[in-house]
mmCIF file with all atom_site columns, C-alpha atoms in Angstrom:
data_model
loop_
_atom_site.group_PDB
_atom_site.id
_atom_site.type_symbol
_atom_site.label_atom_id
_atom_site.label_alt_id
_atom_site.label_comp_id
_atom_site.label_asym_id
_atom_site.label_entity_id
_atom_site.label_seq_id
_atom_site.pdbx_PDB_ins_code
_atom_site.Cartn_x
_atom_site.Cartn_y
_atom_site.Cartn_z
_atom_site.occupancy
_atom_site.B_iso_or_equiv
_atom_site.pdbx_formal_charge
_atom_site.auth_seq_id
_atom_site.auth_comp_id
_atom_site.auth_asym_id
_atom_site.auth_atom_id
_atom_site.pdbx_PDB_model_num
ATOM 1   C CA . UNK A 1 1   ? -88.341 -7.017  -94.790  1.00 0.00 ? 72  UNK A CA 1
ATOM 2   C CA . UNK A 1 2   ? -87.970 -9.559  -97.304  1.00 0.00 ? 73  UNK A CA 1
ATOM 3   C CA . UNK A 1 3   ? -84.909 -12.067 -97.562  1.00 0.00 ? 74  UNK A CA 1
ATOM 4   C CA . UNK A 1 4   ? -84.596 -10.616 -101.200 1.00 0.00 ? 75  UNK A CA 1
ATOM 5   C CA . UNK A 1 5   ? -84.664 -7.165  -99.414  1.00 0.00 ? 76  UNK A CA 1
ATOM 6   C CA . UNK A 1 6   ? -81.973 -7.962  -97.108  1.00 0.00 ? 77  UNK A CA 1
ATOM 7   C CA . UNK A 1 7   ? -79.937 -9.112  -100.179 1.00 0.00 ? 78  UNK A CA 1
ATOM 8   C CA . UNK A 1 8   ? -80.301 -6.078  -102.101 1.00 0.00 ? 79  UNK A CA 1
ATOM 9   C CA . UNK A 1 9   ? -79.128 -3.947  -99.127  1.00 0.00 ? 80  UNK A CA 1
ATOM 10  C CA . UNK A 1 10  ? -76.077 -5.740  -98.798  1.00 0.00 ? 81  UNK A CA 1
ATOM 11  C CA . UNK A 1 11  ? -74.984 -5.931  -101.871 1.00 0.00 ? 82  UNK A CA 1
ATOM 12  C CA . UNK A 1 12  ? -75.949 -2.060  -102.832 1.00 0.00 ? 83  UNK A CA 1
ATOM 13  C CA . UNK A 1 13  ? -73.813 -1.353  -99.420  1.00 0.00 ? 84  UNK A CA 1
ATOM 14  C CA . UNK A 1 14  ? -71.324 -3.633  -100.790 1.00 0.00 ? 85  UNK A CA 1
ATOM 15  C CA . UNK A 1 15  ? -71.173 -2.152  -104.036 1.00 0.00 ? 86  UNK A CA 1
ATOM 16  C CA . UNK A 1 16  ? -71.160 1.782   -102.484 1.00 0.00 ? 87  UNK A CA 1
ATOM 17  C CA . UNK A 1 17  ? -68.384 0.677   -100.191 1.00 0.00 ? 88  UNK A CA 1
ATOM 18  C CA . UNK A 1 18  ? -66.346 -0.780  -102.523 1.00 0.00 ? 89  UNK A CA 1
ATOM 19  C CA . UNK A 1 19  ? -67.035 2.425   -105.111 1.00 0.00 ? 90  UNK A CA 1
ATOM 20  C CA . UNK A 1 20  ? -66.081 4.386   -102.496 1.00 0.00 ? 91  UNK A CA 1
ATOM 21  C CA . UNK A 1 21  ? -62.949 2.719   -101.757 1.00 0.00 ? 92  UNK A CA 1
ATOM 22  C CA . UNK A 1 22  ? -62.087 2.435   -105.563 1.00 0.00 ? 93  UNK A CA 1
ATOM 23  C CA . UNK A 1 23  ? -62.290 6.534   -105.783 1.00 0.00 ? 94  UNK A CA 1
ATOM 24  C CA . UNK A 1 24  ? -60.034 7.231   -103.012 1.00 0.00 ? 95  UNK A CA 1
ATOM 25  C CA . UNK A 1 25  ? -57.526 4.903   -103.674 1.00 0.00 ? 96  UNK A CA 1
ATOM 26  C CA . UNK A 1 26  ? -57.470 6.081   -107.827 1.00 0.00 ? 97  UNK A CA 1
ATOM 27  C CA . UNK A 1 27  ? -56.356 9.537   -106.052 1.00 0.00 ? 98  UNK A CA 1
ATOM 28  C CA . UNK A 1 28  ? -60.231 11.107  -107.792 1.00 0.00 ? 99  UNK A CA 1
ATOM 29  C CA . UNK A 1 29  ? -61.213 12.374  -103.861 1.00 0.00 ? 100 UNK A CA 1
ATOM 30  C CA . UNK A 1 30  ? -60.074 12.813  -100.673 1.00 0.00 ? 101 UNK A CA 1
ATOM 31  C CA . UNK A 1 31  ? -62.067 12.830  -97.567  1.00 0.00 ? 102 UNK A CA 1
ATOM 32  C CA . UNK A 1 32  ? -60.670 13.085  -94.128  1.00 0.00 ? 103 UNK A CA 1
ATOM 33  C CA . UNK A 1 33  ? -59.420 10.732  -91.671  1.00 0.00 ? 104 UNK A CA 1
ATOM 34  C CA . UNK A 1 34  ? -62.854 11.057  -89.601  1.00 0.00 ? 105 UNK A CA 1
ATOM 35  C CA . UNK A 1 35  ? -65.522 11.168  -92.186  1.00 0.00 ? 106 UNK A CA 1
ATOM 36  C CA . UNK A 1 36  ? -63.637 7.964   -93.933  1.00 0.00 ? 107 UNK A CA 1
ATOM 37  C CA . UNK A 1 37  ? -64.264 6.241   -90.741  1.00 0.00 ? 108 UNK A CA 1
ATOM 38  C CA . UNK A 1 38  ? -67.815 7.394   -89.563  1.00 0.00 ? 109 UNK A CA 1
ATOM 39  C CA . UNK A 1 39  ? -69.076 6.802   -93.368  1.00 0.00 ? 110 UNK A CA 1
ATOM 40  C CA . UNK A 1 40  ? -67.781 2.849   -92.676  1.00 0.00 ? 111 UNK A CA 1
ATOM 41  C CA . UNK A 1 41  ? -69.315 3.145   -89.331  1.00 0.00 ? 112 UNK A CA 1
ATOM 42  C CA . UNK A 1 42  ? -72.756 3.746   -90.942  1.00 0.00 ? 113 UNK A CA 1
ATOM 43  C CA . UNK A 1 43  ? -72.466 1.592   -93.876  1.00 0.00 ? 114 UNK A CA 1
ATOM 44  C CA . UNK A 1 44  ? -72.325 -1.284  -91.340  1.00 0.00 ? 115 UNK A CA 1
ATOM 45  C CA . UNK A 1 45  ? -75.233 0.339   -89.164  1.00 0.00 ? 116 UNK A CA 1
ATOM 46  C CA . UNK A 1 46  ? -77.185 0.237   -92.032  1.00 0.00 ? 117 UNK A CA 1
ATOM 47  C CA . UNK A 1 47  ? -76.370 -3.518  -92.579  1.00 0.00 ? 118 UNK A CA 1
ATOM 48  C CA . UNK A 1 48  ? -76.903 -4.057  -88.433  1.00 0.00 ? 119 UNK A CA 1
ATOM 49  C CA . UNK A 1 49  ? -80.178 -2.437  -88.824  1.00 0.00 ? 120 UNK A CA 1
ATOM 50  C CA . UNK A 1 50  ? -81.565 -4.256  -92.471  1.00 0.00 ? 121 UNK A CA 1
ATOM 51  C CA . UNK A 1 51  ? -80.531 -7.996  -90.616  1.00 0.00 ? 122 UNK A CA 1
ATOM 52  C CA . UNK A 1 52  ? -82.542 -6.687  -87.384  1.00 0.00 ? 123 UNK A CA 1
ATOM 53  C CA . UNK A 1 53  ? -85.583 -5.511  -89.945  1.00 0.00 ? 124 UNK A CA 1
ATOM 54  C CA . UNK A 1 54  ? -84.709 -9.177  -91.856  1.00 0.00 ? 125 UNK A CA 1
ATOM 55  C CA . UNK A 1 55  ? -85.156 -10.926 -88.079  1.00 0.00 ? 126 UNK A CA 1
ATOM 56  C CA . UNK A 1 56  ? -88.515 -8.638  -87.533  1.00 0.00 ? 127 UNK A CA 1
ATOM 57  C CA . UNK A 1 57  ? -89.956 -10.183 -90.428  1.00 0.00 ? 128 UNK A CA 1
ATOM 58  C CA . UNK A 1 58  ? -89.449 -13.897 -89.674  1.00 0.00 ? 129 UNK A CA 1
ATOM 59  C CA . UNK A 1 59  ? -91.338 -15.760 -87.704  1.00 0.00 ? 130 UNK A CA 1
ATOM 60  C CA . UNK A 1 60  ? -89.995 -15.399 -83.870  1.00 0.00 ? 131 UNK A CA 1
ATOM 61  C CA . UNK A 1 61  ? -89.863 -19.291 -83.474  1.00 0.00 ? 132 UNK A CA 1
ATOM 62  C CA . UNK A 1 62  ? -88.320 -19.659 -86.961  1.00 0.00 ? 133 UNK A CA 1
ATOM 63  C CA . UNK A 1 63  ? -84.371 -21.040 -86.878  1.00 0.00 ? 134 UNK A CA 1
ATOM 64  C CA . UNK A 1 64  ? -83.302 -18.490 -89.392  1.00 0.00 ? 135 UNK A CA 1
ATOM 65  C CA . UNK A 1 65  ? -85.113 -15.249 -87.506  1.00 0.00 ? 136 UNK A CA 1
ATOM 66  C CA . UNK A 1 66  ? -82.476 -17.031 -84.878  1.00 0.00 ? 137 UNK A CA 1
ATOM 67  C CA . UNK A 1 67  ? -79.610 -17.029 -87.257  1.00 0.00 ? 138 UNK A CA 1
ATOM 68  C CA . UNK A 1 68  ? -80.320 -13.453 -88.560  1.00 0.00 ? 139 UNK A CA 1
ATOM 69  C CA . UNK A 1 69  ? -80.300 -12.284 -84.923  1.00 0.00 ? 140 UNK A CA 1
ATOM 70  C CA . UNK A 1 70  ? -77.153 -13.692 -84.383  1.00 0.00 ? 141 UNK A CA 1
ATOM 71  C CA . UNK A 1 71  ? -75.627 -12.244 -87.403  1.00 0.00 ? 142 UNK A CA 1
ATOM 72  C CA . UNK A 1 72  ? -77.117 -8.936  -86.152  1.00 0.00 ? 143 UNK A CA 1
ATOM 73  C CA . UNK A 1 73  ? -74.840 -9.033  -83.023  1.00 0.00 ? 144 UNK A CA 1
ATOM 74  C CA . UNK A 1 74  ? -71.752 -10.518 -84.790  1.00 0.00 ? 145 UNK A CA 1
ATOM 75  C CA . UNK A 1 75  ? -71.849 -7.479  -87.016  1.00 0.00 ? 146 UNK A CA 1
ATOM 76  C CA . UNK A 1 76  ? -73.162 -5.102  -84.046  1.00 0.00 ? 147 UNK A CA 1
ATOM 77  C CA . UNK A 1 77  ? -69.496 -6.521  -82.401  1.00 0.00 ? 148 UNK A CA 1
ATOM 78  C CA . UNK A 1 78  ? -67.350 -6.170  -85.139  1.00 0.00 ? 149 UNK A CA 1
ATOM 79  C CA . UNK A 1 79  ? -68.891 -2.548  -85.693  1.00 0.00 ? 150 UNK A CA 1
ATOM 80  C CA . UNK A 1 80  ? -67.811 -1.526  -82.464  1.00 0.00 ? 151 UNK A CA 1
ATOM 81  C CA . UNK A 1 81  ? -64.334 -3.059  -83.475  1.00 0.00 ? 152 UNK A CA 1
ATOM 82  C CA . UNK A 1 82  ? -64.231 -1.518  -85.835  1.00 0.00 ? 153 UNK A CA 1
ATOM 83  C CA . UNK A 1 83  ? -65.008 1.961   -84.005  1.00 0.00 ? 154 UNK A CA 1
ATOM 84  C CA . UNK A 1 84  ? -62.614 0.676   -81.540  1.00 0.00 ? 155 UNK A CA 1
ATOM 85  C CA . UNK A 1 85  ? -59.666 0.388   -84.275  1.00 0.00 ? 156 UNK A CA 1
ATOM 86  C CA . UNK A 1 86  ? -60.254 3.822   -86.042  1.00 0.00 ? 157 UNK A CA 1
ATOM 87  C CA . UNK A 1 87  ? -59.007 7.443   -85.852  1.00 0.00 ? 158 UNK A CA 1
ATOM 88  C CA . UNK A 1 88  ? -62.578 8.284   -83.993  1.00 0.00 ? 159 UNK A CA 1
ATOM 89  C CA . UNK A 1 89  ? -61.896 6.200   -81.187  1.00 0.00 ? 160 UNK A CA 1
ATOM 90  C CA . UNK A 1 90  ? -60.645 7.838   -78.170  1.00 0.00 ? 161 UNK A CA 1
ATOM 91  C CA . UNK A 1 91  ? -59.377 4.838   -76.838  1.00 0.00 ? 162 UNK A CA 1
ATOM 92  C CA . UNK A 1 92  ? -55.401 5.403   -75.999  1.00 0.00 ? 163 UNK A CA 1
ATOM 93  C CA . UNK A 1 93  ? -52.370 3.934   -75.957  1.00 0.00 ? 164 UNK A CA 1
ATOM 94  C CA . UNK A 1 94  ? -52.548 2.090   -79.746  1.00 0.00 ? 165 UNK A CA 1
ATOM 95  C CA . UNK A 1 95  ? -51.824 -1.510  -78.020  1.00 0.00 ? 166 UNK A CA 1
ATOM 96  C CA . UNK A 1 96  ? -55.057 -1.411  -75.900  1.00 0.00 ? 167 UNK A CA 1
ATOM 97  C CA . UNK A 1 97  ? -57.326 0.210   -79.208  1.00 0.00 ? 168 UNK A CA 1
ATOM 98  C CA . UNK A 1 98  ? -55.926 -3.152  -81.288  1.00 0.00 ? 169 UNK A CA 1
ATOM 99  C CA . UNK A 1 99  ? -56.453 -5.770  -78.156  1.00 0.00 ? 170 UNK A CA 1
ATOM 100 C CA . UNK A 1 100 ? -60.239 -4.590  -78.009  1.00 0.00 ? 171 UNK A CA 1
ATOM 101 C CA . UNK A 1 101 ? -60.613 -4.244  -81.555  1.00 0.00 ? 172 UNK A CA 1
ATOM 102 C CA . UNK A 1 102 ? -59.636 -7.887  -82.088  1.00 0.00 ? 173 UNK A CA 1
ATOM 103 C CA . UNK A 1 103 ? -61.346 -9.204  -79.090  1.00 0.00 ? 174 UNK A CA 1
ATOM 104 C CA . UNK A 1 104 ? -64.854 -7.301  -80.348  1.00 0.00 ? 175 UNK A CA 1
ATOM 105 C CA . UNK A 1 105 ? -63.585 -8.365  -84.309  1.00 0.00 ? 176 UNK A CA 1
ATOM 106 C CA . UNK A 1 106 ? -62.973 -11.806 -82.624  1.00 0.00 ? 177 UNK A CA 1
ATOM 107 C CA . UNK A 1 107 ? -66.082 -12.316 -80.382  1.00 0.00 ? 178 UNK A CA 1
ATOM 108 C CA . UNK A 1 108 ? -68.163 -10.786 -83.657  1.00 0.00 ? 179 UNK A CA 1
ATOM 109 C CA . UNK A 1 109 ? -66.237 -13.817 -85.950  1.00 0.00 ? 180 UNK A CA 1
ATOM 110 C CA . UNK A 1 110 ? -66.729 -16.743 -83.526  1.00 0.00 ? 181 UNK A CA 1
ATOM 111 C CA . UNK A 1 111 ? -70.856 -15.857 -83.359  1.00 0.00 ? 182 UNK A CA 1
ATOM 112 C CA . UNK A 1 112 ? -70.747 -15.631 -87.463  1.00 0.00 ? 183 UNK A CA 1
ATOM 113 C CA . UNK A 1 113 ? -68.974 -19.187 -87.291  1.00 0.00 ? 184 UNK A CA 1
ATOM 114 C CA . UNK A 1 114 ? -70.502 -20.963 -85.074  1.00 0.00 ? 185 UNK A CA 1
ATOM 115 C CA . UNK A 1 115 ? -74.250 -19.575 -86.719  1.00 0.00 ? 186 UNK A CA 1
ATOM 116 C CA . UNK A 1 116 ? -72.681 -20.871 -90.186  1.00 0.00 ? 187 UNK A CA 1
ATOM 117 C CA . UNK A 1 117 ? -71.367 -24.597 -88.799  1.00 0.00 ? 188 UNK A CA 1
ATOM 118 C CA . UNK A 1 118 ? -74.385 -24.576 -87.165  1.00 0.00 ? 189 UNK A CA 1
ATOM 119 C CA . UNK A 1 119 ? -76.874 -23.737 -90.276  1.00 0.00 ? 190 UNK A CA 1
ATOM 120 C CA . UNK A 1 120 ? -74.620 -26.266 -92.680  1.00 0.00 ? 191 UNK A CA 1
ATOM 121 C CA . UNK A 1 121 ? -74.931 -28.764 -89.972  1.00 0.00 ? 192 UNK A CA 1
ATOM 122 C CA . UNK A 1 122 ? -79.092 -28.184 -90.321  1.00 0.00 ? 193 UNK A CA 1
ATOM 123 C CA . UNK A 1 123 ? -78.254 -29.084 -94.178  1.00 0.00 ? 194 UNK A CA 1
ATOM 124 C CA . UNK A 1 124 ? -76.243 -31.503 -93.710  1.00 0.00 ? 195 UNK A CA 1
ATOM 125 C CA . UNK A 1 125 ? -79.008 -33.637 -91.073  1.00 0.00 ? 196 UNK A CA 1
ATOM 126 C CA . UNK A 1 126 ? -81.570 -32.999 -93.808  1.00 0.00 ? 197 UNK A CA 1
ATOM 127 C CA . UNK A 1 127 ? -79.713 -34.752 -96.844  1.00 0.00 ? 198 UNK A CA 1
ATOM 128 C CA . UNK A 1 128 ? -76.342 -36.287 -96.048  1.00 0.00 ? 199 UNK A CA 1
ATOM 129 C CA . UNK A 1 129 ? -73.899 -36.304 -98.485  1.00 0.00 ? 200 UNK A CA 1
ATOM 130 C CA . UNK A 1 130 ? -70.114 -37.509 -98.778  1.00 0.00 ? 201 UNK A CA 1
ATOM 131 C CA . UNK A 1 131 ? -69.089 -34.105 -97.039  1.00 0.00 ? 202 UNK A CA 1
ATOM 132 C CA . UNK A 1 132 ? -70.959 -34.937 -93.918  1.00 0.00 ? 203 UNK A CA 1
ATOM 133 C CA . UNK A 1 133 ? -68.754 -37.961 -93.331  1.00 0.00 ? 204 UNK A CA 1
ATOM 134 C CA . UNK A 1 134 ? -65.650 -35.590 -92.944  1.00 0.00 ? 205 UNK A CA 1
ATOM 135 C CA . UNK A 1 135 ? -66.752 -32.269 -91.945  1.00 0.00 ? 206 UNK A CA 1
ATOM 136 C CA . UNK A 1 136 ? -65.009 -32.584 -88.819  1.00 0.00 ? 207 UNK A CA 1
ATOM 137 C CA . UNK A 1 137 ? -61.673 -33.200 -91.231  1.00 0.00 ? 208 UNK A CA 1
ATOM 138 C CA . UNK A 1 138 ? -62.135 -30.100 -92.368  1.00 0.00 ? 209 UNK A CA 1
ATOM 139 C CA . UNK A 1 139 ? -63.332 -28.102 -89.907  1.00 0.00 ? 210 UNK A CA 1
ATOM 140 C CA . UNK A 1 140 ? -59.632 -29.522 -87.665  1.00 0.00 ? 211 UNK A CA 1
ATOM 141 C CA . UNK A 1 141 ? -57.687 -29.000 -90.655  1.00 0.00 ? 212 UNK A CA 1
ATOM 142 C CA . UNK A 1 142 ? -59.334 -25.262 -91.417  1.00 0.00 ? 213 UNK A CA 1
ATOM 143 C CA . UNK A 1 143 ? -57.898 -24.680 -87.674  1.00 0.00 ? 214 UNK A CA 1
ATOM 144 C CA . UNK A 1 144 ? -54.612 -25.919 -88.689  1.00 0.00 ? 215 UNK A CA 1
ATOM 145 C CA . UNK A 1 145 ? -54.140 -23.473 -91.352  1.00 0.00 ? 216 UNK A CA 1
ATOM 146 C CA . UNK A 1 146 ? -55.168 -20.729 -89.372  1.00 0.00 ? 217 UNK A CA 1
ATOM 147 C CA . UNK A 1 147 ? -53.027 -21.483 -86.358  1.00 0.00 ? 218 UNK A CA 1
ATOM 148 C CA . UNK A 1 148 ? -49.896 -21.619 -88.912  1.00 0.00 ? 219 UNK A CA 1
ATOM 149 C CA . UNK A 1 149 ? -50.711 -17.971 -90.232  1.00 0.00 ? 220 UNK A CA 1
#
């Protein structure tokens, strides 16, 4: 699969996603508590499976078949979360379904953060620019505003 592929497959399961969304929240359908969450369950196994294709197709030794493998198992973690969170889920009583959803959802963020520093870091080395000088600024101060939420 092609980079351009990959792109197309995310944004047409964007796009369907947020369609679907659209239609049940205008009140024009109604589908059940389960299919609702087994459709979003597939919609991100089909964007698990097009960023495993995407790493297939790059070379093994390349730094962004790395990166796409990593995004692969960010998403494979929040998908599980996700699982995890939803009216599928056997998992029982609510306070232990929302500590492992956010620990998967929070494991799966941390991989997709780290993969991004890491890639604008690789930029960065290549052609500095005045953002390099205070990335760290930003990256303490993006912190800061989290940890105040």
């Amino acid at each position: 699969m092609t980079t351009k592929n990959y792109i197309q497959i995310a944004s047409i399961t964007l796009l369907a996603s947020v369609i679907f969304e659209i239609t049940l929240l205008a009140g024009l359908a109604s589908v059940s508590d389960k299919l609702y969450h087994y459709l979003h369950i597939f919609l991100m196994l089909v964007l698990i499976f097009s960023q495993i294709l995407l790493y297939k197709s790059l070379k093994k030794n390349n730094l962004m078949a790395k990166y796409a493998l990593w995004f692969a198992l960010g998403m494979g973690l929040t998908a599980i979360g996700d699982y995890v969170n939803g009216a599928n889920s056997c998992v029982e009583p609510v306070s232990d379904k929302l500590t492992w959803a956010l620990l998967l959802f929070g494991a799966g963020y941390v991989i997709y953060n780290f993969i991004l520093w890491n890639y604008t870091n690789n930029i960065i080395s290549k052609k500095p620019t005045t953002f390099s000088k205070y990335k760290y600024f930003v990256l303490i101060r993006t912190c800061f505003s989290l940890s105040a939420v």
